[in-house]
Amino acid sequence: MSNRNGFAARDRAWHPPALAPLYKTSVTRSPRFAPIGAATSLSEDTGPVFGHDILGPRDNDMITNFATPGEMAIGPRIIVQGRVIDEFGRPVPHTLVEVWQANAGGRYRHKKEGYLAPLDPNFGGCGRCITDETGRYEFRTVKPGPYPWPNGPDDWRPAHIHFSVFGQSFAQRLITQMYFEGDPLIWQCPIVGTIPSREAIETLVARLDRPGSLPMDALCYQFDIVLRGKRQTMFENRMEGM
Amino acid sequence: MNRFKESPSQTAGPYVHIGCTPNFSGIEGVYPEDLGKKMITDDVSGQRIAIRGTVIDGAGTALRDALIEIWQADAQGKFAGQGGEAGFTGWGRSPGDMATGEFVFDTVKPGRVPWHNGQLQAPHVTFWIVARGINLGLHTRMYFADEEAANAEDPILNRIEHKSRIPTLMAQPEDGGYRFDIRLQGEGETIFFDI
Ligand SMILES: [Fe+3]
């Protein structure tokens, strides 16, 4: 019992390895030692909880949350929605989802960003929401553009949205990226390529949901996120019920 | 029971601060303040400390595009949401200083938290580090070098085979608090945990 980890072990062969030389920055930022397997305790099984009181009314609307009142961000309007579940298929309710992205031209609003595509004065690039009781989340934005980046002589990132998800435990903390169905650049990107299998990569590709689209307004993309699953045993249930 | 695979991780990239600390990155007016900036929101018990440090790569360079998060118990050893003190969130997030990359958390020294067999762990702070070039967020723990007796009986520290690496988990006392530098690679590489 004392060796038991509270979570199903993380499948490190499914995730990108720390060292993936085609993504050059990983070379100096990857630990050389293997991470040490350790049982979790309350320190990892618990985590911060955020209430709806932190949310403003337009936090999940990147089309207007940075715009001058009455104006809107430029670009193809999209809705992104999906569920956050765990590895056992249980919904993860009331968890914070943070997103960030480039504008429709592929330009980030950031001091260190040097791409010549222009900033959109009405687009900030950050949004957030909290999942409902069934683990659902939704936000509205413009489809980000692809952009070139300094790695190889001519590497481009496919259109993508960055996601940060908390879950209910610090051990579930995850940052990942969402890609768009049908984008040929997905299969040429060294960052996507850090993920070892095509099967795993495909779980990060959002599906165009035509019936979910708003006519004359926005296309809809579906993107589900899976967090690590906490084991539940009789023992644990008793402990939690104390 | 159905099994789903965890969503594969992807690097936080160079612009993680846009999404997680937008005010810090110059995107103001969207959120009133960056989350995780204040860990102490009201009167709390215990010793106030600042935890400072930098994340250093294999070439000896301090990262200036990392995002560091910590999660810890209050001075009584209780976590927020689990009976912890109301004025303490237990969770901090730092983008690091724009010029030097140094992170700082104004917090309290945590109390001892039981392991799952009831044994008390030494006081510690859980760290999670993401940045450009880090493909899967790194978990580690910061212990306190001046808690020798508690450290000697800590169940996690006792299971580490290479004892010579344990000092990489020890924050050193300094004026106003503790220093904890994190080395991603090379000499003195910090121990990271597969939890
Ligand atoms: Fe990006």
CSV table of C-alpha atoms and ligand atoms in Angstrom, one decimal:
chain,number,residue,atom,x,y,z
A,1,MET,CA,0.0,0.0,0.0
A,2,SER,CA,2.7,2.5,0.9
A,3,ASN,CA,4.2,2.2,-2.6
A,4,ARG,CA,1.0,2.9,-4.4
A,5,ASN,CA,0.7,5.9,-6.6
A,6,GLY,CA,-2.6,7.7,-6.5
A,7,PHE,CA,-2.7,8.0,-10.3
A,8,ALA,CA,-2.4,5.6,-13.1
A,9,ALA,CA,1.2,5.7,-14.2
A,10,ARG,CA,1.9,8.3,-16.8
A,11,ASP,CA,2.7,6.6,-20.2
A,12,ARG,CA,5.9,8.3,-21.0
A,13,ALA,CA,6.2,6.5,-24.3
A,14,TRP,CA,2.9,8.2,-25.4
A,15,HIS,CA,4.2,11.7,-24.5
A,16,PRO,CA,7.1,13.4,-26.3
A,17,PRO,CA,10.5,12.5,-24.8
A,18,ALA,CA,12.3,15.3,-23.0
A,19,LEU,CA,15.1,15.2,-25.6
A,20,ALA,CA,13.8,15.5,-29.2
A,21,PRO,CA,16.8,16.9,-31.2
A,22,LEU,CA,14.7,18.0,-34.2
A,23,TYR,CA,13.1,20.4,-31.9
A,24,LYS,CA,16.4,22.1,-31.2
A,25,THR,CA,15.6,24.0,-28.0
A,26,SER,CA,14.9,20.7,-26.2
A,27,VAL,CA,18.6,19.8,-26.5
A,28,THR,CA,19.7,22.0,-23.7
A,29,ARG,CA,16.5,22.0,-21.7
A,30,SER,CA,16.0,18.2,-21.3
A,31,PRO,CA,17.1,16.5,-18.2
A,32,ARG,CA,19.6,13.7,-18.8
A,33,PHE,CA,18.6,11.7,-15.8
A,34,ALA,CA,15.4,9.7,-15.9
A,35,PRO,CA,12.7,11.2,-13.6
A,36,ILE,CA,12.5,9.3,-10.3
A,37,GLY,CA,9.3,7.3,-9.8
A,38,ALA,CA,7.6,8.5,-6.6
A,39,ALA,CA,4.3,7.7,-4.9
A,40,THR,CA,2.1,10.7,-4.7
A,41,SER,CA,0.8,12.2,-1.5
A,42,LEU,CA,-1.7,15.0,-0.7
A,43,SER,CA,1.0,17.3,-2.1
A,44,GLU,CA,0.3,16.0,-5.6
A,45,ASP,CA,-3.2,14.5,-5.2
A,46,THR,CA,-4.7,17.9,-4.3
A,47,GLY,CA,-4.4,21.1,-6.4
A,48,PRO,CA,-5.7,24.6,-6.7
A,49,VAL,CA,-9.4,25.1,-7.3
A,50,PHE,CA,-10.7,28.2,-9.1
A,51,GLY,CA,-14.3,29.5,-8.8
A,52,HIS,CA,-16.4,31.2,-11.4
A,53,ASP,CA,-15.8,34.5,-9.5
A,54,ILE,CA,-12.4,34.8,-11.3
A,55,LEU,CA,-14.1,34.9,-14.7
A,56,GLY,CA,-15.2,38.0,-16.5
A,57,PRO,CA,-18.1,37.8,-18.9
A,58,ARG,CA,-15.9,37.9,-22.0
A,59,ASP,CA,-13.0,35.8,-20.8
A,60,ASN,CA,-14.0,33.0,-23.2
A,61,ASP,CA,-14.6,35.3,-26.1
A,62,MET,CA,-11.3,36.2,-27.7
A,63,ILE,CA,-13.1,38.0,-30.5
A,64,THR,CA,-14.0,40.8,-28.2
A,65,ASN,CA,-12.1,40.4,-24.9
A,66,PHE,CA,-9.3,42.7,-26.1
A,67,ALA,CA,-11.2,44.7,-28.7
A,68,THR,CA,-12.1,48.3,-28.5
A,69,PRO,CA,-15.8,48.4,-27.5
A,70,GLY,CA,-17.9,47.9,-30.7
A,71,GLU,CA,-15.0,46.3,-32.6
A,72,MET,CA,-13.9,42.8,-33.2
A,73,ALA,CA,-10.8,40.7,-34.0
A,74,ILE,CA,-10.2,40.0,-37.7
A,75,GLY,CA,-10.2,36.4,-39.0
A,76,PRO,CA,-12.4,33.3,-39.5
A,77,ARG,CA,-14.7,33.2,-36.6
A,78,ILE,CA,-14.7,29.8,-34.8
A,79,ILE,CA,-16.2,28.2,-31.7
A,80,VAL,CA,-14.0,25.6,-29.9
A,81,GLN,CA,-15.8,23.3,-27.6
A,82,GLY,CA,-15.3,19.9,-26.0
A,83,ARG,CA,-15.0,18.0,-22.8
A,84,VAL,CA,-12.3,17.5,-20.2
A,85,ILE,CA,-12.4,13.9,-19.0
A,86,ASP,CA,-9.9,11.6,-17.3
A,87,GLU,CA,-8.3,8.4,-18.4
A,88,PHE,CA,-11.2,6.5,-17.0
A,89,GLY,CA,-13.7,8.5,-18.9
A,90,ARG,CA,-15.0,10.5,-15.9
A,91,PRO,CA,-15.8,14.1,-16.6
A,92,VAL,CA,-13.5,16.7,-15.0
A,93,PRO,CA,-15.9,19.4,-13.8
A,94,HIS,CA,-15.1,22.9,-12.6
A,95,THR,CA,-11.6,23.0,-13.8
A,96,LEU,CA,-9.8,26.0,-15.3
A,97,VAL,CA,-8.9,25.9,-19.0
A,98,GLU,CA,-6.6,28.6,-20.3
A,99,VAL,CA,-5.9,29.2,-23.9
A,100,TRP,CA,-3.6,31.4,-26.0
A,101,GLN,CA,-2.8,31.8,-29.7
A,102,ALA,CA,-1.5,33.9,-32.5
A,103,ASN,CA,-3.9,36.1,-34.4
A,104,ALA,CA,-5.4,35.2,-37.8
A,105,GLY,CA,-2.2,36.3,-39.5
A,106,GLY,CA,0.0,34.1,-37.3
A,107,ARG,CA,1.3,36.9,-35.2
A,108,TYR,CA,1.5,36.8,-31.3
A,109,ARG,CA,1.1,39.9,-29.2
A,110,HIS,CA,4.5,39.6,-27.5
A,111,LYS,CA,7.6,41.7,-27.2
A,112,LYS,CA,9.9,38.9,-28.4
A,113,GLU,CA,7.8,38.1,-31.5
A,114,GLY,CA,9.5,39.1,-34.7
A,115,TYR,CA,7.2,37.7,-37.4
A,116,LEU,CA,6.4,40.4,-40.0
A,117,ALA,CA,2.7,39.7,-40.1
A,118,PRO,CA,0.9,42.6,-38.4
A,119,LEU,CA,-0.7,42.8,-35.0
A,120,ASP,CA,-4.5,43.0,-34.9
A,121,PRO,CA,-5.3,45.9,-32.7
A,122,ASN,CA,-8.5,44.1,-31.5
A,123,PHE,CA,-6.9,40.8,-30.7
A,124,GLY,CA,-5.0,40.0,-27.5
A,125,GLY,CA,-4.7,36.3,-27.8
A,126,CYS,CA,-5.7,34.9,-24.3
A,127,GLY,CA,-8.9,33.4,-23.1
A,128,ARG,CA,-10.1,31.1,-20.3
A,129,CYS,CA,-13.1,29.2,-19.0
A,130,ILE,CA,-14.1,26.7,-16.4
A,131,THR,CA,-15.7,23.4,-17.3
A,132,ASP,CA,-19.3,22.8,-16.2
A,133,GLU,CA,-20.6,19.8,-14.2
A,134,THR,CA,-20.2,17.5,-17.1
A,135,GLY,CA,-16.7,18.7,-18.0
A,136,ARG,CA,-17.7,20.8,-20.9
A,137,TYR,CA,-15.9,24.0,-22.0
A,138,GLU,CA,-16.4,26.4,-24.8
A,139,PHE,CA,-14.8,29.5,-26.2
A,140,ARG,CA,-15.1,31.7,-29.2
A,141,THR,CA,-12.1,33.1,-31.2
A,142,VAL,CA,-10.7,33.6,-34.6
A,143,LYS,CA,-8.8,30.8,-36.3
A,144,PRO,CA,-5.1,31.4,-35.7
A,145,GLY,CA,-2.8,31.6,-38.7
A,146,PRO,CA,0.3,29.4,-39.2
A,147,TYR,CA,3.6,31.0,-38.6
A,148,PRO,CA,7.3,30.5,-39.3
A,149,TRP,CA,9.7,30.0,-36.4
A,150,PRO,CA,13.5,29.8,-35.9
A,151,ASN,CA,14.4,26.1,-35.7
A,152,GLY,CA,15.3,24.6,-39.0
A,153,PRO,CA,15.9,26.9,-42.0
A,154,ASP,CA,12.2,26.9,-42.9
A,155,ASP,CA,10.0,25.5,-40.2
A,156,TRP,CA,6.4,26.5,-39.9
A,157,ARG,CA,4.0,25.9,-37.1
A,158,PRO,CA,0.5,24.6,-38.2
A,159,ALA,CA,-2.4,26.7,-37.0
A,160,HIS,CA,-2.8,25.8,-33.3
A,161,ILE,CA,-4.2,26.9,-30.0
A,162,HIS,CA,-2.2,26.4,-26.7
A,163,PHE,CA,-4.1,24.9,-23.8
A,164,SER,CA,-3.3,24.8,-20.1
A,165,VAL,CA,-5.5,22.6,-17.9
A,166,PHE,CA,-5.5,22.1,-14.2
A,167,GLY,CA,-7.7,19.1,-13.3
A,168,GLN,CA,-8.3,18.4,-9.7
A,169,SER,CA,-4.7,17.5,-8.7
A,170,PHE,CA,-1.3,19.0,-9.2
A,171,ALA,CA,-0.3,15.7,-10.7
A,172,GLN,CA,-2.8,16.2,-13.6
A,173,ARG,CA,-1.4,19.6,-14.6
A,174,LEU,CA,-1.1,19.6,-18.4
A,175,ILE,CA,-0.1,22.0,-21.2
A,176,THR,CA,-0.7,20.9,-24.8
A,177,GLN,CA,-1.7,22.3,-28.2
A,178,MET,CA,-4.8,21.9,-30.4
A,179,TYR,CA,-4.5,21.5,-34.1
A,180,PHE,CA,-7.1,21.8,-36.9
A,181,GLU,CA,-8.4,19.0,-39.0
A,182,GLY,CA,-7.0,18.8,-42.5
A,183,ASP,CA,-4.0,21.0,-42.0
A,184,PRO,CA,-1.0,19.5,-44.0
A,185,LEU,CA,1.5,21.5,-41.8
A,186,ILE,CA,0.7,19.3,-38.8
A,187,TRP,CA,2.7,16.5,-40.3
A,188,GLN,CA,5.7,18.7,-41.1
A,189,CYS,CA,6.1,20.4,-37.7
A,190,PRO,CA,9.1,19.4,-35.5
A,191,ILE,CA,7.1,20.3,-32.3
A,192,VAL,CA,4.2,18.1,-33.3
A,193,GLY,CA,6.9,15.5,-34.3
A,194,THR,CA,8.2,15.3,-30.8
A,195,ILE,CA,5.1,13.1,-30.1
A,196,PRO,CA,6.1,9.5,-30.9
A,197,SER,CA,3.0,8.1,-32.6
A,198,ARG,CA,0.6,9.3,-35.3
A,199,GLU,CA,-2.2,7.9,-33.1
A,200,ALA,CA,-1.3,10.2,-30.2
A,201,ILE,CA,-0.9,13.2,-32.5
A,202,GLU,CA,-4.4,12.6,-33.9
A,203,THR,CA,-5.9,13.1,-30.4
A,204,LEU,CA,-4.7,16.7,-30.6
A,205,VAL,CA,-6.4,17.4,-33.9
A,206,ALA,CA,-9.8,19.2,-33.4
A,207,ARG,CA,-12.6,17.9,-35.6
A,208,LEU,CA,-14.7,20.3,-37.7
A,209,ASP,CA,-18.2,20.0,-36.4
A,210,ARG,CA,-20.5,21.3,-39.2
A,211,PRO,CA,-23.8,20.7,-37.3
A,212,GLY,CA,-22.4,22.6,-34.4
A,213,SER,CA,-21.6,25.7,-36.5
A,214,LEU,CA,-23.6,28.9,-36.2
A,215,PRO,CA,-25.0,29.8,-39.6
A,216,MET,CA,-23.6,33.1,-41.0
A,217,ASP,CA,-21.5,33.4,-37.8
A,218,ALA,CA,-18.9,30.8,-36.8
A,219,LEU,CA,-17.6,27.4,-37.6
A,220,CYS,CA,-17.4,24.9,-34.7
A,221,TYR,CA,-14.4,22.7,-33.8
A,222,GLN,CA,-14.6,19.8,-31.2
A,223,PHE,CA,-11.6,19.1,-29.1
A,224,ASP,CA,-11.7,16.8,-26.1
A,225,ILE,CA,-8.9,16.8,-23.5
A,226,VAL,CA,-8.0,13.7,-21.4
A,227,LEU,CA,-6.2,14.2,-18.1
A,228,ARG,CA,-4.6,11.5,-15.9
A,229,GLY,CA,-7.0,9.3,-14.1
A,230,LYS,CA,-6.9,9.0,-10.3
A,231,ARG,CA,-7.3,5.5,-9.1
A,232,GLN,CA,-10.3,4.9,-6.9
A,233,THR,CA,-10.3,2.1,-4.5
A,234,MET,CA,-12.4,1.2,-1.5
A,235,PHE,CA,-9.5,2.4,0.7
A,236,GLU,CA,-9.4,5.7,-1.0
A,237,ASN,CA,-13.1,6.2,-0.9
A,238,ARG,CA,-13.1,5.7,2.8
A,239,MET,CA,-10.2,8.0,3.3
A,240,GLU,CA,-11.9,10.8,1.3
A,241,GLY,CA,-15.2,10.2,3.1
A,242,MET,CA,-13.7,10.8,6.5
B,1,MET,CA,-13.8,0.4,-17.2
B,2,ASN,CA,-13.1,2.4,-20.4
B,3,ARG,CA,-9.5,3.6,-20.7
B,4,PHE,CA,-8.6,6.8,-22.6
B,5,LYS,CA,-5.1,7.9,-23.3
B,6,GLU,CA,-4.0,11.1,-21.6
B,7,SER,CA,-3.7,14.0,-24.1
B,8,PRO,CA,-0.1,14.1,-25.2
B,9,SER,CA,1.8,17.0,-23.8
B,10,GLN,CA,3.2,19.8,-26.0
B,11,THR,CA,5.7,22.4,-25.1
B,12,ALA,CA,4.3,25.6,-23.5
B,13,GLY,CA,6.3,27.5,-26.2
B,14,PRO,CA,7.9,30.9,-26.0
B,15,TYR,CA,4.5,32.7,-25.5
B,16,VAL,CA,3.1,30.8,-22.5
B,17,HIS,CA,3.0,34.2,-20.6
B,18,ILE,CA,0.3,35.5,-23.0
B,19,GLY,CA,-2.1,32.8,-21.8
B,20,CYS,CA,-1.0,32.4,-18.2
B,21,THR,CA,0.2,35.8,-17.1
B,22,PRO,CA,-1.1,38.2,-19.7
B,23,ASN,CA,-0.8,41.3,-17.6
B,24,PHE,CA,2.9,40.5,-17.1
B,25,SER,CA,3.3,40.1,-20.9
B,26,GLY,CA,1.8,43.5,-21.5
B,27,ILE,CA,-1.7,42.3,-22.4
B,28,GLU,CA,-3.7,44.4,-20.0
B,29,GLY,CA,-7.4,44.9,-19.5
B,30,VAL,CA,-8.5,41.3,-20.3
B,31,TYR,CA,-8.1,39.9,-16.8
B,32,PRO,CA,-8.0,42.1,-13.7
B,33,GLU,CA,-4.8,40.4,-12.5
B,34,ASP,CA,-2.6,37.5,-13.3
B,35,LEU,CA,-3.6,34.3,-11.4
B,36,GLY,CA,-1.2,33.0,-8.8
B,37,LYS,CA,0.5,36.3,-8.1
B,38,LYS,CA,-0.7,36.5,-4.5
B,39,MET,CA,-0.6,33.4,-2.3
B,40,ILE,CA,-1.3,35.2,0.9
B,41,THR,CA,-4.7,37.0,0.7
B,42,ASP,CA,-5.4,37.5,4.4
B,43,ASP,CA,-3.9,37.0,7.9
B,44,VAL,CA,-2.1,33.7,8.0
B,45,SER,CA,-0.1,31.9,10.6
B,46,GLY,CA,3.5,30.8,10.2
B,47,GLN,CA,6.8,32.2,9.0
B,48,ARG,CA,6.6,34.4,6.0
B,49,ILE,CA,9.3,33.6,3.4
B,50,ALA,CA,10.2,34.5,-0.1
B,51,ILE,CA,11.3,31.6,-2.4
B,52,ARG,CA,13.6,32.8,-5.1
B,53,GLY,CA,15.5,31.0,-7.8
B,54,THR,CA,16.2,30.6,-11.5
B,55,VAL,CA,15.8,27.8,-13.9
B,56,ILE,CA,19.1,27.1,-15.7
B,57,ASP,CA,19.6,25.2,-18.9
B,58,GLY,CA,22.4,22.8,-19.9
B,59,ALA,CA,24.5,25.6,-21.2
B,60,GLY,CA,24.3,27.5,-17.9
B,61,THR,CA,21.9,30.1,-19.1
B,62,ALA,CA,19.0,31.2,-17.0
B,63,LEU,CA,15.6,30.7,-18.7
B,64,ARG,CA,13.6,33.9,-19.3
B,65,ASP,CA,10.6,32.3,-20.9
B,66,ALA,CA,9.7,29.7,-18.3
B,67,LEU,CA,6.5,29.5,-16.2
B,68,ILE,CA,6.9,28.2,-12.7
B,69,GLU,CA,4.1,27.0,-10.5
B,70,ILE,CA,4.1,25.8,-6.9
B,71,TRP,CA,1.6,24.1,-4.7
B,72,GLN,CA,2.1,23.7,-0.9
B,73,ALA,CA,0.4,23.3,2.4
B,74,ASP,CA,0.0,26.2,4.9
B,75,ALA,CA,2.0,26.5,8.0
B,76,GLN,CA,-0.3,23.9,9.7
B,77,GLY,CA,0.3,21.3,7.0
B,78,LYS,CA,-3.1,21.7,5.5
B,79,PHE,CA,-3.9,22.4,1.8
B,80,ALA,CA,-6.4,25.0,0.5
B,81,GLY,CA,-9.7,23.2,0.0
B,82,GLN,CA,-8.7,20.5,2.5
B,83,GLY,CA,-9.1,22.5,5.7
B,84,GLY,CA,-6.3,25.0,5.1
B,85,GLU,CA,-6.3,28.6,6.3
B,86,ALA,CA,-8.7,30.8,4.4
B,87,GLY,CA,-6.1,33.5,3.8
B,88,PHE,CA,-3.7,31.2,2.0
B,89,THR,CA,-4.2,29.9,-1.6
B,90,GLY,CA,-1.2,27.4,-1.5
B,91,TRP,CA,-0.8,28.0,-5.2
B,92,GLY,CA,1.7,30.4,-6.9
B,93,ARG,CA,2.6,31.1,-10.4
B,94,SER,CA,5.6,33.1,-11.5
B,95,PRO,CA,6.7,34.1,-15.0
B,96,GLY,CA,10.2,35.0,-13.7
B,97,ASP,CA,11.8,38.4,-14.0
B,98,MET,CA,11.8,39.7,-17.5
B,99,ALA,CA,15.5,40.5,-17.5
B,100,THR,CA,17.0,37.8,-15.2
B,101,GLY,CA,14.5,35.0,-15.2
B,102,GLU,CA,14.5,35.0,-11.4
B,103,PHE,CA,11.2,33.7,-10.0
B,104,VAL,CA,9.9,34.8,-6.6
B,105,PHE,CA,7.0,33.5,-4.4
B,106,ASP,CA,5.9,35.4,-1.3
B,107,THR,CA,4.6,32.6,0.8
B,108,VAL,CA,4.8,30.9,4.2
B,109,LYS,CA,7.0,28.0,5.2
B,110,PRO,CA,4.8,24.9,4.9
B,111,GLY,CA,4.0,22.6,7.8
B,112,ARG,CA,4.5,18.8,7.6
B,113,VAL,CA,2.0,16.8,5.5
B,114,PRO,CA,1.3,13.2,6.1
B,115,TRP,CA,2.3,10.6,3.4
B,116,HIS,CA,-0.4,8.1,2.6
B,117,ASN,CA,0.8,5.7,5.3
B,118,GLY,CA,0.3,8.4,7.9
B,119,GLN,CA,4.1,9.1,8.3
B,120,LEU,CA,4.9,12.8,8.2
B,121,GLN,CA,6.8,14.2,5.3
B,122,ALA,CA,9.4,16.9,5.7
B,123,PRO,CA,8.2,20.4,4.9
B,124,HIS,CA,8.3,20.8,1.1
B,125,VAL,CA,6.9,22.7,-1.8
B,126,THR,CA,5.8,21.0,-5.0
B,127,PHE,CA,7.1,22.6,-8.2
B,128,TRP,CA,6.0,22.4,-11.8
B,129,ILE,CA,8.1,23.9,-14.6
B,130,VAL,CA,7.1,24.5,-18.2
B,131,ALA,CA,8.9,26.5,-21.0
B,132,ARG,CA,9.9,26.5,-24.6
B,133,GLY,CA,11.9,23.3,-25.2
B,134,ILE,CA,10.3,21.4,-22.3
B,135,ASN,CA,8.1,18.9,-23.9
B,136,LEU,CA,6.4,17.6,-20.7
B,137,GLY,CA,6.0,19.7,-17.6
B,138,LEU,CA,8.7,18.9,-15.0
B,139,HIS,CA,7.6,18.0,-11.5
B,140,THR,CA,10.0,18.4,-8.6
B,141,ARG,CA,10.0,19.2,-4.9
B,142,MET,CA,11.8,21.8,-2.9
B,143,TYR,CA,12.8,20.9,0.6
B,144,PHE,CA,14.4,23.1,3.3
B,145,ALA,CA,18.1,22.6,4.0
B,146,ASP,CA,17.7,23.8,7.6
B,147,GLU,CA,15.1,21.0,8.3
B,148,GLU,CA,17.7,18.4,8.8
B,149,ALA,CA,15.8,16.2,11.3
B,150,ALA,CA,12.6,16.2,9.2
B,151,ASN,CA,14.5,15.7,6.0
B,152,ALA,CA,16.3,12.6,7.5
B,153,GLU,CA,13.0,10.8,8.0
B,154,ASP,CA,11.2,12.0,4.8
B,155,PRO,CA,9.8,9.0,2.9
B,156,ILE,CA,10.5,10.4,-0.6
B,157,LEU,CA,14.0,11.5,0.2
B,158,ASN,CA,14.7,8.2,1.7
B,159,ARG,CA,13.8,6.4,-1.5
B,160,ILE,CA,16.2,8.2,-3.7
B,161,GLU,CA,19.0,5.8,-4.7
B,162,HIS,CA,21.6,8.4,-5.6
B,163,LYS,CA,22.1,10.2,-2.3
B,164,SER,CA,24.6,12.6,-3.9
B,165,ARG,CA,21.7,14.2,-5.9
B,166,ILE,CA,19.6,15.0,-2.8
B,167,PRO,CA,21.2,18.4,-2.3
B,168,THR,CA,19.6,19.5,-5.7
B,169,LEU,CA,16.2,19.4,-3.9
B,170,MET,CA,17.4,21.6,-0.9
B,171,ALA,CA,16.5,25.3,-0.8
B,172,GLN,CA,19.2,27.2,1.0
B,173,PRO,CA,18.3,29.9,3.6
B,174,GLU,CA,19.0,33.4,2.5
B,175,ASP,CA,18.0,36.9,3.6
B,176,GLY,CA,14.2,36.9,3.8
B,177,GLY,CA,13.6,33.4,2.8
B,178,TYR,CA,15.2,30.6,0.7
B,179,ARG,CA,16.9,30.2,-2.7
B,180,PHE,CA,16.1,27.3,-4.9
B,181,ASP,CA,17.8,27.1,-8.3
B,182,ILE,CA,16.6,24.5,-10.8
B,183,ARG,CA,19.1,22.9,-13.2
B,184,LEU,CA,17.5,21.2,-16.1
B,185,GLN,CA,20.7,19.4,-17.2
B,186,GLY,CA,24.3,18.9,-16.5
B,187,GLU,CA,26.2,19.3,-13.3
B,188,GLY,CA,23.9,19.4,-10.3
B,189,GLU,CA,20.9,18.5,-12.5
B,190,THR,CA,17.8,18.8,-10.3
B,191,ILE,CA,15.9,15.6,-9.4
B,192,PHE,CA,12.6,15.5,-11.3
B,193,PHE,CA,9.9,13.1,-10.3
B,194,ASP,CA,7.7,10.7,-12.3
B,195,ILE,CA,4.6,10.9,-10.1
C,1,FE,FE,2.3,28.9,-30.6
